XYZ file of C-alpha atoms in Angstrom:
535
model
C 64.903 268.156 242.004
C 65.555 269.854 238.661
C 68.350 272.351 239.237
C 69.488 274.863 236.621
C 72.062 277.571 236.053
C 71.399 279.774 233.046
C 73.068 282.821 231.532
C 70.929 283.466 228.459
C 67.796 281.463 229.276
C 68.381 278.218 227.373
C 69.176 276.101 230.430
C 66.144 277.537 232.189
C 63.847 276.623 229.289
C 65.106 273.043 229.213
C 64.778 272.691 232.982
C 61.232 274.046 232.766
C 60.510 271.508 230.037
C 61.707 268.642 232.212
C 59.625 269.853 235.153
C 56.565 270.241 232.938
C 56.897 266.728 231.559
C 57.605 265.264 235.003
C 54.526 266.940 236.441
C 52.358 265.689 233.582
C 53.721 262.187 234.240
C 52.623 262.387 237.869
C 56.155 262.614 239.251
C 56.860 264.598 242.438
C 59.290 267.261 241.224
C 60.510 270.771 241.946
C 62.440 273.317 239.885
C 65.152 275.438 241.540
C 67.478 278.093 240.127
C 71.019 277.538 241.340
C 71.266 280.758 243.334
C 68.040 279.881 245.180
C 69.267 276.420 246.124
C 70.445 276.037 249.753
C 73.730 274.065 249.510
C 72.932 272.243 252.758
C 70.121 270.440 250.936
C 72.533 268.682 248.589
C 73.240 265.875 251.077
C 69.494 265.192 251.321
C 68.919 264.845 247.583
C 68.087 261.420 246.190
C 67.262 262.192 242.554
C 68.878 265.270 240.989
C 68.923 266.526 237.412
C 71.198 269.470 236.615
C 70.936 271.618 233.481
C 73.740 274.169 233.363
C 75.471 276.353 230.819
C 79.115 277.336 230.448
C 80.035 280.899 229.526
C 83.210 282.632 228.437
C 86.410 280.761 229.177
C 84.882 277.869 231.077
C 82.981 279.858 233.717
C 79.624 279.066 235.343
C 76.615 281.295 234.718
C 76.272 284.095 237.235
C 73.346 282.451 239.013
C 75.375 279.273 239.637
C 78.745 280.632 240.775
C 78.087 280.134 244.487
C 76.698 276.626 244.140
C 79.494 275.493 241.826
C 82.067 276.826 244.293
C 80.346 274.881 247.087
C 80.183 271.609 245.157
C 83.838 271.701 244.086
C 84.978 272.998 247.483
C 85.996 271.219 250.665
C 82.621 271.702 252.356
C 80.763 269.529 249.842
C 79.267 266.460 251.614
C 79.517 262.785 250.732
C 76.647 261.855 248.411
C 76.372 258.082 248.586
C 72.558 258.152 248.337
C 72.415 260.524 245.349
C 71.418 259.548 241.834
C 72.047 262.277 239.297
C 72.391 263.289 235.657
C 73.880 266.424 234.101
C 73.085 268.254 230.869
C 75.723 270.816 229.940
C 75.132 273.627 227.465
C 77.962 275.359 225.683
C 79.444 276.658 222.465
C 82.067 274.620 220.640
C 83.605 277.778 219.216
C 85.142 278.243 222.695
C 88.016 276.078 223.967
C 86.275 275.121 227.234
C 83.182 273.557 225.695
C 80.603 272.585 228.370
C 83.328 272.802 231.007
C 80.952 273.440 233.938
C 78.705 270.515 233.053
C 81.751 268.254 232.907
C 83.085 269.628 236.183
C 79.847 269.005 238.096
C 79.318 265.588 236.536
C 82.761 264.423 237.613
C 82.610 266.043 241.040
C 79.220 264.572 241.990
C 80.504 261.128 241.019
C 83.685 261.647 243.063
C 81.533 262.583 246.062
C 79.855 259.183 245.824
C 76.838 259.996 243.658
C 75.563 257.428 241.170
C 75.439 258.701 237.601
C 72.119 257.617 236.089
C 73.327 257.972 232.500
C 76.002 259.726 230.472
C 76.270 263.492 230.649
C 74.851 265.416 227.686
C 77.017 268.106 226.080
C 74.808 270.332 223.940
C 76.227 272.813 221.447
C 74.377 275.900 220.199
C 72.107 273.549 218.237
C 70.781 272.478 221.611
C 67.916 270.252 220.553
C 70.098 267.643 218.845
C 71.427 266.584 222.261
C 68.886 267.990 224.708
C 65.813 266.133 223.423
C 67.423 262.730 223.880
C 68.766 263.678 227.304
C 65.361 264.926 228.456
C 63.681 261.736 227.228
C 66.181 259.633 229.138
C 65.892 261.789 232.260
C 62.125 261.361 232.321
C 62.371 257.625 231.740
C 64.929 257.201 234.530
C 62.841 259.294 236.920
C 59.773 257.146 236.277
C 61.751 253.973 236.908
C 63.423 255.337 240.042
C 60.186 256.663 241.540
C 58.061 253.744 240.403
C 55.588 255.740 238.313
C 54.183 254.003 235.187
C 54.641 255.564 231.779
C 50.994 255.520 230.733
C 50.391 259.196 231.496
C 53.387 260.474 229.527
C 52.851 262.274 226.217
C 55.568 262.913 223.585
C 58.278 265.320 224.727
C 58.369 268.807 223.264
C 60.323 271.821 224.543
C 58.400 274.161 226.799
C 57.651 277.309 224.821
C 57.855 280.629 226.661
C 55.685 282.673 224.363
C 55.485 286.315 225.198
C 52.306 286.599 223.119
C 50.026 284.179 221.245
C 51.516 283.350 217.872
C 54.947 284.966 218.223
C 57.998 283.393 219.853
C 61.445 282.090 218.913
C 60.006 279.565 216.469
C 57.288 281.911 215.192
C 58.959 285.341 214.918
C 57.170 288.585 214.176
C 57.992 290.537 211.038
C 58.841 293.922 212.541
C 58.968 296.986 210.303
C 62.067 299.163 210.499
C 61.023 302.670 211.506
C 64.459 304.272 211.762
C 68.124 303.448 211.539
C 71.006 305.840 212.124
C 74.693 305.718 212.873
C 75.466 306.951 216.388
C 79.244 306.897 216.106
C 80.867 309.955 214.563
C 83.442 310.632 211.907
C 86.796 309.114 212.791
C 85.426 306.271 214.889
C 86.750 302.810 214.110
C 83.329 301.412 215.041
C 80.047 301.468 213.177
C 77.294 301.457 215.805
C 73.678 301.846 214.753
C 70.526 302.826 216.589
C 67.515 300.955 215.223
C 63.826 301.459 215.934
C 61.420 298.648 215.011
C 57.636 298.544 215.125
C 55.896 295.860 217.179
C 52.466 297.185 216.265
C 49.950 294.356 215.984
C 52.342 291.752 217.380
C 51.088 291.644 220.953
C 54.724 291.323 222.032
C 55.627 292.785 225.415
C 59.015 293.308 227.024
C 60.561 294.762 230.148
C 63.833 296.659 230.641
C 66.607 294.086 230.690
C 65.034 291.802 228.087
C 66.623 291.008 224.717
C 65.332 291.051 221.166
C 66.081 287.925 219.158
C 66.908 288.413 215.471
C 66.660 285.663 212.878
C 68.993 286.790 210.105
C 69.852 285.079 206.797
C 73.404 284.791 205.538
C 74.495 287.430 203.035
C 74.285 286.352 199.387
C 77.916 287.353 198.786
C 79.092 285.059 201.577
C 76.985 282.128 200.369
C 78.322 282.603 196.843
C 81.892 282.641 198.140
C 81.406 279.445 200.175
C 79.888 277.717 197.142
C 82.821 278.858 195.015
C 85.360 277.658 197.579
C 83.774 274.196 197.766
C 82.882 273.913 194.082
C 79.439 272.605 194.995
C 76.247 272.977 192.972
C 73.980 275.542 194.703
C 70.852 273.817 193.357
C 71.732 270.331 194.576
C 69.038 269.004 196.923
C 70.006 268.012 200.453
C 67.609 266.114 202.729
C 68.027 266.178 206.510
C 65.392 265.161 209.070
C 62.566 265.141 206.526
C 63.524 268.585 205.209
C 64.679 268.831 201.597
C 66.118 272.097 200.293
C 68.611 273.225 197.649
C 72.106 273.670 199.013
C 71.918 277.446 198.561
C 68.867 277.664 200.842
C 70.505 275.461 203.468
C 73.509 277.798 203.528
C 71.431 280.975 203.411
C 68.670 280.158 205.882
C 69.691 277.179 207.988
C 73.454 277.034 208.610
C 76.125 279.054 210.423
C 78.753 280.453 208.078
C 80.437 283.137 210.213
C 81.204 281.104 213.362
C 83.778 278.308 213.484
C 83.180 275.257 215.650
C 85.525 272.530 216.799
C 83.573 269.704 215.085
C 83.763 271.439 211.698
C 87.453 272.263 212.157
C 88.216 268.648 213.073
C 86.405 267.446 209.959
C 88.214 270.021 207.799
C 91.581 269.004 209.257
C 90.918 265.355 208.441
C 89.699 266.074 204.912
C 92.448 268.566 204.063
C 95.313 266.826 205.845
C 96.403 270.216 207.188
C 98.981 269.771 209.932
C 98.688 273.385 211.143
C 94.935 273.025 211.518
C 95.326 269.745 213.338
C 97.842 271.299 215.751
C 95.464 274.170 216.559
C 92.917 271.568 217.677
C 95.223 269.837 220.150
C 93.884 270.023 223.748
C 96.984 271.938 224.884
C 96.708 274.508 222.073
C 94.061 276.692 223.700
C 95.629 279.960 222.585
C 95.952 278.805 218.977
C 92.371 277.537 218.915
C 91.038 280.767 220.447
C 92.973 282.866 217.916
C 91.665 280.718 215.071
C 87.963 280.990 215.945
C 88.245 284.667 216.901
C 90.055 285.864 213.802
C 88.897 283.506 211.050
C 85.575 282.497 209.563
C 84.404 279.397 207.740
C 85.281 280.828 204.352
C 88.864 281.551 205.450
C 89.349 277.946 206.571
C 87.906 276.609 203.315
C 90.354 278.789 201.380
C 93.420 278.219 203.593
C 92.935 274.445 203.991
C 91.198 273.177 200.834
C 89.249 269.944 201.132
C 86.680 267.975 199.160
C 83.113 268.098 200.492
C 79.838 266.712 199.268
C 76.796 268.934 199.663
C 75.186 266.503 202.098
C 78.305 266.158 204.268
C 78.891 269.908 204.402
C 75.349 270.723 205.503
C 75.429 267.979 208.144
C 78.766 269.184 209.501
C 77.809 272.853 209.805
C 75.998 274.053 212.888
C 72.362 275.130 212.520
C 71.905 278.878 212.210
C 70.914 280.387 215.553
C 69.237 283.720 216.278
C 71.288 286.568 217.719
C 70.166 288.327 220.882
C 70.473 292.090 221.415
C 69.825 293.873 224.690
C 66.783 296.094 224.229
C 67.602 299.812 224.417
C 64.131 301.133 225.242
C 61.386 301.011 227.836
C 58.120 299.887 226.282
C 56.309 302.304 228.571
C 58.269 305.099 226.891
C 58.066 303.999 223.235
C 54.763 302.062 223.160
C 54.647 299.594 220.224
C 58.318 300.030 219.359
C 61.557 298.369 220.329
C 64.976 300.035 220.049
C 68.376 298.410 219.584
C 72.013 299.479 219.777
C 73.913 297.350 217.263
C 77.626 297.242 216.475
C 77.998 296.451 212.770
C 80.723 293.793 212.570
C 82.580 294.445 209.321
C 86.292 294.061 208.614
C 88.814 293.090 205.969
C 91.370 290.290 205.901
C 93.623 288.982 203.158
C 90.741 287.075 201.567
C 88.234 289.921 201.500
C 85.381 291.370 203.564
C 84.032 289.579 206.620
C 80.984 290.454 208.709
C 78.698 289.335 211.493
C 75.562 287.649 210.228
C 72.879 289.559 212.181
C 74.585 292.929 212.526
C 75.311 293.010 208.788
C 71.744 291.996 207.997
C 70.355 294.733 210.238
C 72.749 297.312 208.809
C 71.347 296.675 205.323
C 67.724 297.229 206.346
C 66.084 300.504 205.397
C 62.916 302.162 206.611
C 59.906 300.091 205.668
C 61.759 296.783 205.394
C 61.217 294.077 208.004
C 63.179 291.905 210.393
C 62.189 288.567 211.976
C 62.134 289.166 215.728
C 61.036 287.695 219.046
C 61.355 288.677 222.696
C 63.811 286.812 224.924
C 62.920 287.502 228.555
C 65.837 288.023 230.940
C 64.494 287.678 234.467
C 68.021 287.894 235.848
C 68.593 291.495 234.713
C 65.713 293.443 236.146
C 65.332 296.834 237.794
C 64.739 296.594 241.553
C 61.110 296.134 242.556
C 61.531 299.101 244.896
C 61.880 302.258 242.749
C 63.414 304.070 245.715
C 66.497 301.845 245.632
C 69.650 303.357 244.060
C 71.137 301.744 240.966
C 74.655 301.767 239.502
C 74.961 300.957 235.795
C 78.310 299.995 234.235
C 78.499 299.565 230.474
C 81.053 299.772 227.684
C 80.294 300.099 223.982
C 76.910 298.634 223.069
C 76.638 297.499 226.697
C 74.992 300.891 227.191
C 71.774 299.596 225.571
C 69.837 298.224 228.567
C 70.728 301.256 230.665
C 68.989 303.530 228.209
C 65.896 301.405 228.887
C 66.521 301.530 232.644
C 66.727 305.324 232.765
C 63.624 305.716 230.601
C 61.683 303.337 232.852
C 62.854 304.921 236.103
C 61.859 308.367 234.813
C 58.328 307.131 234.103
C 58.194 305.425 237.504
C 59.156 308.738 239.080
C 61.614 306.647 241.034
C 63.232 308.392 243.963
C 66.259 306.085 243.891
C 69.423 307.604 242.455
C 70.769 306.532 239.039
C 74.520 306.411 238.418
C 75.887 305.565 234.967
C 79.509 304.647 234.222
C 80.173 304.372 230.482
C 83.273 303.593 228.454
C 84.289 303.704 224.781
C 87.404 304.755 222.807
C 86.837 308.465 222.029
C 84.558 311.147 223.441
C 84.207 313.027 220.139
C 83.094 310.032 218.067
C 81.995 307.239 220.442
C 79.896 308.891 223.160
C 76.733 306.898 222.478
C 73.462 308.734 223.264
C 75.450 311.698 224.605
C 72.623 314.236 224.279
C 70.152 311.909 225.967
C 72.444 311.430 228.968
C 72.973 315.174 229.356
C 69.210 315.757 229.086
C 68.669 313.086 231.747
C 71.177 314.815 234.026
C 69.432 318.159 233.629
C 66.014 316.586 234.239
C 67.221 314.758 237.339
C 66.640 311.328 235.802
C 70.370 310.626 236.019
C 72.155 311.628 239.199
C 75.741 310.902 238.224
C 77.594 310.200 234.960
C 81.200 309.022 234.816
C 82.863 308.296 231.485
C 86.043 306.492 230.466
C 87.275 307.215 226.946
C 90.197 304.864 226.703
C 92.118 306.429 223.828
C 91.730 310.140 224.534
C 94.984 310.233 226.546
C 98.335 308.431 226.407
C 97.386 306.068 229.221
C 94.277 304.015 228.491
C 91.409 304.523 230.916
C 88.582 302.012 231.159
C 85.418 301.767 233.256
C 87.216 299.697 235.891
C 89.610 302.607 236.440
C 86.659 304.904 237.108
C 85.352 302.362 239.618
C 88.625 302.452 241.511
C 88.713 306.267 241.418
C 85.182 306.389 242.813
C 85.764 303.467 245.160
C 84.632 305.204 248.362
C 81.394 306.449 246.779
C 80.765 303.078 245.093
C 81.215 301.200 248.354
C 78.967 303.661 250.194
C 76.170 303.267 247.642
C 76.378 299.482 247.811
C 76.453 299.473 251.605
C 73.334 301.640 251.521
C 71.510 299.031 249.415
C 72.162 300.010 245.794
C 71.852 297.489 242.964
C 74.798 297.217 240.580
C 74.441 296.246 236.905
C 77.151 295.341 234.390
C 76.588 294.930 230.653
C 79.160 294.243 227.956
C 82.042 292.005 226.996
C 82.381 288.982 229.288
C 85.968 288.163 228.407
C 87.585 291.466 229.331
C 85.373 294.297 230.586
C 83.134 292.288 232.909
C 86.074 290.377 234.333
C 88.063 293.564 234.951
C 85.049 295.231 236.565
C 84.607 292.255 238.869
C 88.259 292.469 239.912
C 87.862 296.218 240.572
C 84.807 295.535 242.739
C 86.773 293.053 244.813
C 89.612 295.543 245.265
C 87.174 298.314 246.174
C 85.412 296.158 248.756
C 88.694 295.051 250.307
C 90.090 298.610 250.453
C 87.059 300.522 251.653
C 85.609 297.754 253.781
C 88.938 297.046 255.440
C 88.451 293.394 254.516
C 90.608 290.510 253.383
C 90.280 289.297 249.804
C 88.282 286.302 251.051
C 85.830 288.510 252.968
C 85.438 290.827 249.969
C 84.787 287.795 247.760
C 82.102 286.594 250.164
C 80.505 290.048 250.221
C 80.362 290.183 246.411
C 78.789 286.728 246.433
C 76.153 287.929 248.882
C 75.311 290.847 246.585
C 74.757 288.336 243.795
C 72.620 286.121 246.025
C 70.517 289.132 246.995
C 69.989 290.070 243.344
C 71.948 293.297 243.810
C 74.893 292.484 241.497
C 73.513 291.566 238.081
C 75.317 291.052 234.796
C 74.263 290.844 231.163
C 77.504 289.785 229.501
C 78.346 288.192 226.170
């Protein structure tokens, strides 16, 4: 069994790759998403490979919450006959790197399972760890099941192309058709609406999917990093049969806006900085979180000077990864276009201007210029198959994006199910994203209810979770009648607070204990009626 839990799709792709290679090798294998896996089957497993991501502050992906709770709980069975291996996916810019993979690996061993080989902990540059782990998993499976290796071909990741010729590794050059600010004067946020052409690409998407953006680093940032290190921008660096000048490595191939623990550890050793070393101590979670949230690579290079060679610096930095943005349009409504809602990350600190790599890149594009894009399918954030089912959409800030697509799609479906939107942002006058569209949708009957929470328009801050509590009776009634509930936005605060409000609402209006409410929420997730797109 190949079992996966995936939040953004990476764990799913790797699990699909392992299944594909196992099938080609003649191995009897099955692929199961964690929320479709009956926990009672765990005691019957003999050969189990788990690929699972960690999100936020050491939490499992939404589709694996129930199974993880079962495995770590008291009902988990003894597993003396189990052989297993775990591949964890994570992000070393978070304190709890690959925490769920580690948790399951240790727990399965404590239950009596035999670990086939060491757990893999893959950072955002997944392939550097995942390829070796997949090779070893396939080799171990052949040996365990007694299947010769003659039928096996070299291992390559399974590619989920949405159209011939264009995918993550072969992006489409999409022309910018329009870009406009959709926050007003006085807002402390710069949020843009972008419209890109997919004409001629063959790319297709569904509401809930994301658009991947490959963005280069800004020239000003690259220049500043080169100045801080004193390195020659034209010096050649060769890695894995690729030779490029240092400037191109930093511009096109390496992360410069996101700090990672491995780089910080190397910088602490090279600089001898005691404060940096202390922030990396296992017990210093708050200090580490504050460091990676508030500082960028350039700030660390300036604050804790160290000597680097060009080769060492490039090898220590994480490969540049694409950024994913929830698509804000229904393709049925906009044809060969795709729309985005992008918050331009731009701020000042004592060393100068700092920005987000993709949002800043997109903000600089003008009509007629192009962006490198691909479609990232999100099968776990889909409209209900039955258009007559009610939906409840909860979003804050740019978390509104997929719900614009949902409402457009439901209007074209002539869906009879009701649509309820709950939206939050700081100020009504400057931050009511797509305000006219929502009012038009209300008048046309494409939106049945709109509740808003503008947190800073009154002395006491009001957020979307407060609106949920205020509308608790109606919310519970809709869910009891079969509605699907969607949440999109910040995982660390908004999504967590919304989840807590849902539990309180269920307990209050269902007359249930906290444990019963928790079980009910879990059942909604299992039924595909509580879906989250959080980041």
